[in-house]
Tab-separated table of C-alpha atoms in Angstrom:
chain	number	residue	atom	x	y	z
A	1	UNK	CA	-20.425	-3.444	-1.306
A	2	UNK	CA	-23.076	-1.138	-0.915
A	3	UNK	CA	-21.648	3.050	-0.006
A	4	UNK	CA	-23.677	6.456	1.615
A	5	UNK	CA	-25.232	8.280	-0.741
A	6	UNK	CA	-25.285	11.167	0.088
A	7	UNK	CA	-22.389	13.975	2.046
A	8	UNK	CA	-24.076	16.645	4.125
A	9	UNK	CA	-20.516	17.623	5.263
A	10	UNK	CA	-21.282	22.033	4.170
A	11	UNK	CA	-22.828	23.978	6.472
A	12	UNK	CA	-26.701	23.942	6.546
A	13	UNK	CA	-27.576	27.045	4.204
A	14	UNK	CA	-30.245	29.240	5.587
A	15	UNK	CA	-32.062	29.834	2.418
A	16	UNK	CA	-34.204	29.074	-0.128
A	17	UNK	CA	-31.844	29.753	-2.949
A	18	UNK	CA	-28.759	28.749	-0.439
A	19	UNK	CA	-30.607	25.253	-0.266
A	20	UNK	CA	-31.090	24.668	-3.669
A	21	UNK	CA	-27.807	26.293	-4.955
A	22	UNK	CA	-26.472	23.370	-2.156
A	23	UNK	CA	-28.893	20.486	-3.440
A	24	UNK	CA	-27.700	21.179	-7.340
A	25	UNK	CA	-24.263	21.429	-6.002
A	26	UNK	CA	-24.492	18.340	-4.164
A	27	UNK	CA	-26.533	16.716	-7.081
A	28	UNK	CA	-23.323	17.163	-9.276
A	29	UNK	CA	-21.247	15.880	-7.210
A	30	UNK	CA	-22.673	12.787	-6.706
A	31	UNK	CA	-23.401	12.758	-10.000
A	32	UNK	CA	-19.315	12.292	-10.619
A	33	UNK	CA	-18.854	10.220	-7.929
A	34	UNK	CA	-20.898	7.606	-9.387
A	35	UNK	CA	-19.629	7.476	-12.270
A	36	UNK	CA	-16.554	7.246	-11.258
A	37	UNK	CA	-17.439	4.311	-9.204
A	38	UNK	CA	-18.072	2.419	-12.362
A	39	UNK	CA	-14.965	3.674	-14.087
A	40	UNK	CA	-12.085	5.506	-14.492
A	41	UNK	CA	-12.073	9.365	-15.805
A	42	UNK	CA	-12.362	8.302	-19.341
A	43	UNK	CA	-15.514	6.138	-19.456
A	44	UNK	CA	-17.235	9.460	-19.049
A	45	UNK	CA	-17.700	13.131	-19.593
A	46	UNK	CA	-18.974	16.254	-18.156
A	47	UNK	CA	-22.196	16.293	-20.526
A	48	UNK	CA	-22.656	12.798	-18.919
A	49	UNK	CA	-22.507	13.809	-15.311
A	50	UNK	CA	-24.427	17.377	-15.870
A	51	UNK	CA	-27.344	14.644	-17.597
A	52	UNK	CA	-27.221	12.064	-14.848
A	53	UNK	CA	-27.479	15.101	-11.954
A	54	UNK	CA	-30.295	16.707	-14.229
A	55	UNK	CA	-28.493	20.323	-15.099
A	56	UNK	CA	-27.169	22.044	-17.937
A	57	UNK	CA	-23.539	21.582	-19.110
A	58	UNK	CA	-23.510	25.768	-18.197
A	59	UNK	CA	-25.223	24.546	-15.006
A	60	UNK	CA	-21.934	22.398	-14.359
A	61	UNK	CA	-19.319	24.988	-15.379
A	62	UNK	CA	-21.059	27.426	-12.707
A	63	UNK	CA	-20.352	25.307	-9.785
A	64	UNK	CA	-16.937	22.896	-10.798
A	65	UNK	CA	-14.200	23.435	-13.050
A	66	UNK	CA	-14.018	19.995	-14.420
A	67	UNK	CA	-14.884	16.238	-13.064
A	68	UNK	CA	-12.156	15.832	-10.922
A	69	UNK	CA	-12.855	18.927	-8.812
A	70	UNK	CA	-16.174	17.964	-8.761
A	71	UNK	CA	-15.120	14.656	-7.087
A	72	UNK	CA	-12.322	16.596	-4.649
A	73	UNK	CA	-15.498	18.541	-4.049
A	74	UNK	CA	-16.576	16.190	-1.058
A	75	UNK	CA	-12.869	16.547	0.326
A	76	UNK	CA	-12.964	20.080	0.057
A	77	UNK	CA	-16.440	20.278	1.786
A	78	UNK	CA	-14.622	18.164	5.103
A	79	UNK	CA	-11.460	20.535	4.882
A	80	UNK	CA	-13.650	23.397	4.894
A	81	UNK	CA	-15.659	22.243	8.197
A	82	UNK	CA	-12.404	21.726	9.898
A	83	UNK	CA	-11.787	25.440	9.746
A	84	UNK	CA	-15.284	25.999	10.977
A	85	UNK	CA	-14.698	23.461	13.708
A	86	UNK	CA	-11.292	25.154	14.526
A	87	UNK	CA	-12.705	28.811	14.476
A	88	UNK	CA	-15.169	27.763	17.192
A	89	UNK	CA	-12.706	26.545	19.484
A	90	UNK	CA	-11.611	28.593	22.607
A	91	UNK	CA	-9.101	31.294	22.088
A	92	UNK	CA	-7.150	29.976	24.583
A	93	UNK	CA	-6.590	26.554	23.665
A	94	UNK	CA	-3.513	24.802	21.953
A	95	UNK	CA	-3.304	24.897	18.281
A	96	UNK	CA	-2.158	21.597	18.020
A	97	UNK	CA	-5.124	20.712	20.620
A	98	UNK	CA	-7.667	22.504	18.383
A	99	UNK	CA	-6.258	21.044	15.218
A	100	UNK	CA	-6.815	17.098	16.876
A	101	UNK	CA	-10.878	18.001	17.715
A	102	UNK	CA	-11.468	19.684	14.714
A	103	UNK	CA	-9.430	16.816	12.187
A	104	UNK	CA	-11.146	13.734	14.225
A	105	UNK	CA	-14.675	14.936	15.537
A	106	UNK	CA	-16.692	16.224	11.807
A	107	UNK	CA	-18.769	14.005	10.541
A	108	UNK	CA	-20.780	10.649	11.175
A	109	UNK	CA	-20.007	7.616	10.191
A	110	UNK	CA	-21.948	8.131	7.069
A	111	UNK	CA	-20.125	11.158	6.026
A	112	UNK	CA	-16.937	9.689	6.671
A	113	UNK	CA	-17.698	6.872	4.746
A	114	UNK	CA	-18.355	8.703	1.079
A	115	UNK	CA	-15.209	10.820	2.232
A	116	UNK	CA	-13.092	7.473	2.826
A	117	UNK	CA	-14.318	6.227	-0.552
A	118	UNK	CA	-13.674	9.237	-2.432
A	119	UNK	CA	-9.944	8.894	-1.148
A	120	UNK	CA	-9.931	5.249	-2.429
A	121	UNK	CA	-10.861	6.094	-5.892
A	122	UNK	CA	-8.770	9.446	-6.145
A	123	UNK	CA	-5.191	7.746	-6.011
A	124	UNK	CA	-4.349	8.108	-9.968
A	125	UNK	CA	-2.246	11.366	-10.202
A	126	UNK	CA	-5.009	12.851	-12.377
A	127	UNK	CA	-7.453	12.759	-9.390
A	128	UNK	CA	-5.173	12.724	-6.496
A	129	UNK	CA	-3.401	16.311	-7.698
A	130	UNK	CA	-6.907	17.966	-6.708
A	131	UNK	CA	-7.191	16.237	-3.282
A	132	UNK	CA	-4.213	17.229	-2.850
A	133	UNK	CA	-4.868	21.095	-4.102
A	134	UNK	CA	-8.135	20.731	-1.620
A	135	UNK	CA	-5.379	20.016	1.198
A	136	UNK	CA	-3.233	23.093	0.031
A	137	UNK	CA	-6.125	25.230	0.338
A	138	UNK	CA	-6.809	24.259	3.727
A	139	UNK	CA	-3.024	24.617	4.776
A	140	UNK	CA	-3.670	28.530	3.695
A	141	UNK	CA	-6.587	28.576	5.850
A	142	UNK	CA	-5.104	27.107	8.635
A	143	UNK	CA	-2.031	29.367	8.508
A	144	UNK	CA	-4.386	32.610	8.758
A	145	UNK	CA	-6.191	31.116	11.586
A	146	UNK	CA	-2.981	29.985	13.420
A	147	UNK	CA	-1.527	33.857	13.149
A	148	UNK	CA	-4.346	35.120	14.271
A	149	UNK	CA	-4.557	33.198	17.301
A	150	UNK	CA	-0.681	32.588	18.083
A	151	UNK	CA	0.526	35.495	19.656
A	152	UNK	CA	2.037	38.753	17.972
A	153	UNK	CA	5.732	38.276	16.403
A	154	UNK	CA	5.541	34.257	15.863
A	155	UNK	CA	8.239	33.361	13.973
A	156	UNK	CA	7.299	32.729	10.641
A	157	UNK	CA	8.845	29.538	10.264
A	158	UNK	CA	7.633	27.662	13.544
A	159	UNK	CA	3.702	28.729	11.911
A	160	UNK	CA	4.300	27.220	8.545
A	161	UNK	CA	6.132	24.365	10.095
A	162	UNK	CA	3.804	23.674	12.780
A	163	UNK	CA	0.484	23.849	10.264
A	164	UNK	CA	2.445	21.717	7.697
A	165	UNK	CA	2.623	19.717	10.502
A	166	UNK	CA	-1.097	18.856	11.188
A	167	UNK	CA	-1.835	19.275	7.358
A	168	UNK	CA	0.729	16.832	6.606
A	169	UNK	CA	-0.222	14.725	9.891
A	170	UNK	CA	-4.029	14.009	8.294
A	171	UNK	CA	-3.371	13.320	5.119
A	172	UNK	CA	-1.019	10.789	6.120
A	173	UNK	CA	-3.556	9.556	8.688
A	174	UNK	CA	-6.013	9.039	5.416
A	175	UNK	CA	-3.433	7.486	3.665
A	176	UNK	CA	-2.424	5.049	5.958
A	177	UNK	CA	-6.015	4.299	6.408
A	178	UNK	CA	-6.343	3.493	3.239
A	179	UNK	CA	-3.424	1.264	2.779
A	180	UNK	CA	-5.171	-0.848	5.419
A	181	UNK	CA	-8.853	-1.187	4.523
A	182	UNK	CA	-8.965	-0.052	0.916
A	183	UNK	CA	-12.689	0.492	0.101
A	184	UNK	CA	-13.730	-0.524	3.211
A	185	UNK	CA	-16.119	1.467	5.126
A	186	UNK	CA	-17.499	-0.379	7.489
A	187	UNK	CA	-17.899	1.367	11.186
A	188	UNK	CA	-14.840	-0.492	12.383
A	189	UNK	CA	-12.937	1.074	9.586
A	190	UNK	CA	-14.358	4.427	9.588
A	191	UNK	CA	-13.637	4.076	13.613
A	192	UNK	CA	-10.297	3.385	12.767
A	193	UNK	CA	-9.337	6.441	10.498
A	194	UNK	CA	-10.890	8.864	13.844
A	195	UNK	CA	-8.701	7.242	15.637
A	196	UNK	CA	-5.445	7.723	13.080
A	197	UNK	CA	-6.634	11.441	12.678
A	198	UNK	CA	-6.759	11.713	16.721
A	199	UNK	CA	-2.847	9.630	16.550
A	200	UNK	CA	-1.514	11.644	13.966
A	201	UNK	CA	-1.787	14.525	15.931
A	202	UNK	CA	-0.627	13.142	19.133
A	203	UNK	CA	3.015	12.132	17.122
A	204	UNK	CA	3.336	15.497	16.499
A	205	UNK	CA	2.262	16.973	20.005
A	206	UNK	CA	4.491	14.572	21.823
A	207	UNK	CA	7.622	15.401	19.315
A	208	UNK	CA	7.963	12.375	17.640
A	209	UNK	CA	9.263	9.728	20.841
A	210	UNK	CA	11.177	6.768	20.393
């Protein structure tokens, strides 16, 4: 099974030293992934994956904190265009509307392919723990851009609920995904976990019916 390559999921940087800083970053990253792709964390080390992406062990250090977050790196990089895609949606609309666009509608179906796989090989509780602190993050994000819309005096507990909500809403709609096509990523599949991010939401819009 052949995968992407490459993840342009982060913003396009604007310049020169924004593009290369990007490139190395990216470089690392897929770097790890590979790796990874022929074995588990402890067929290989950082020195390995700063030599395979061409940079310096120091060169590493400056842009991930270890292998693992440098594989959660491509998760992070999705997360972190959802809050882009939910800051430019109207003022006016939903949350739980804004939260459905901005979860289903990043990325093509090559993007969303070296995402899906990174979720397939990130289930060992050495990996999965940063996925999951990628997800955390986002929750945090979420929350500040939930208060600022929602209006003034929203009880505390309906925010936190309602963004653990969608948080808790896609990763489930990744893990379900998962359970059903494995490595697969196919456009079928990849069509299928939109559509699971687009459901996921919809449960929790509609209150959970019977």
């Amino acid at each position: 099974m052949s995968f992407p390559e490459s993840l342009p999921l982060t913003v396009a940087p604007t310049s020169r030293r924004e593009l290369n800083k990007a490139a190395t970053r990216e470089a690392i990253a897929l770097a790890a992934l590979d790796f990874l792709r022929s074995g588990d964390l402890n067929t290989f080390t950082v020195d390995d994956v700063a030599e395979a992406a061409g940079v310096s062990r120091r060169t590493f250090f400056n842009y991930f904190s270890s292998v693992e977050a440098a594989v959660a790196s491509f998760t992070q990089n999705y997360l972190d265009q959802v809050i882009v895609e939910l800051e430019a949606r109207p003022a006016g609309e939903p949350l739980l509307e804004s939260a459905q666009i901005a979860l289903s509608a990043l990325g093509n179906a090559h993007d969303l392919g070296i995402l899906a796989e990174t979720f397939a090989l990130t289930q060992d509780p050495q990996l999965s723990r940063f996925q999951l602190q990628a997800w955390d993050e986002c929750s945090t994000k979420i929350t500040q851009f939930a208060r600022d819309r929602m209006p003034a005096g929203t009880d505390e507990l309906f925010l936190f609920t309602l963004v653990g909500a969608v948080i808790g809403g896609g990763r489930a709609a990744f893990l379900v995904w998962f359970l059903e096509h494995g490595t697969d990523v196919t456009q079928a599949s990849l069509s299928d976990l939109r559509n699971k991010l687009q459901a996921a939401i919809s449960l929790i819009r509609q209150g959970f019916p019977n």
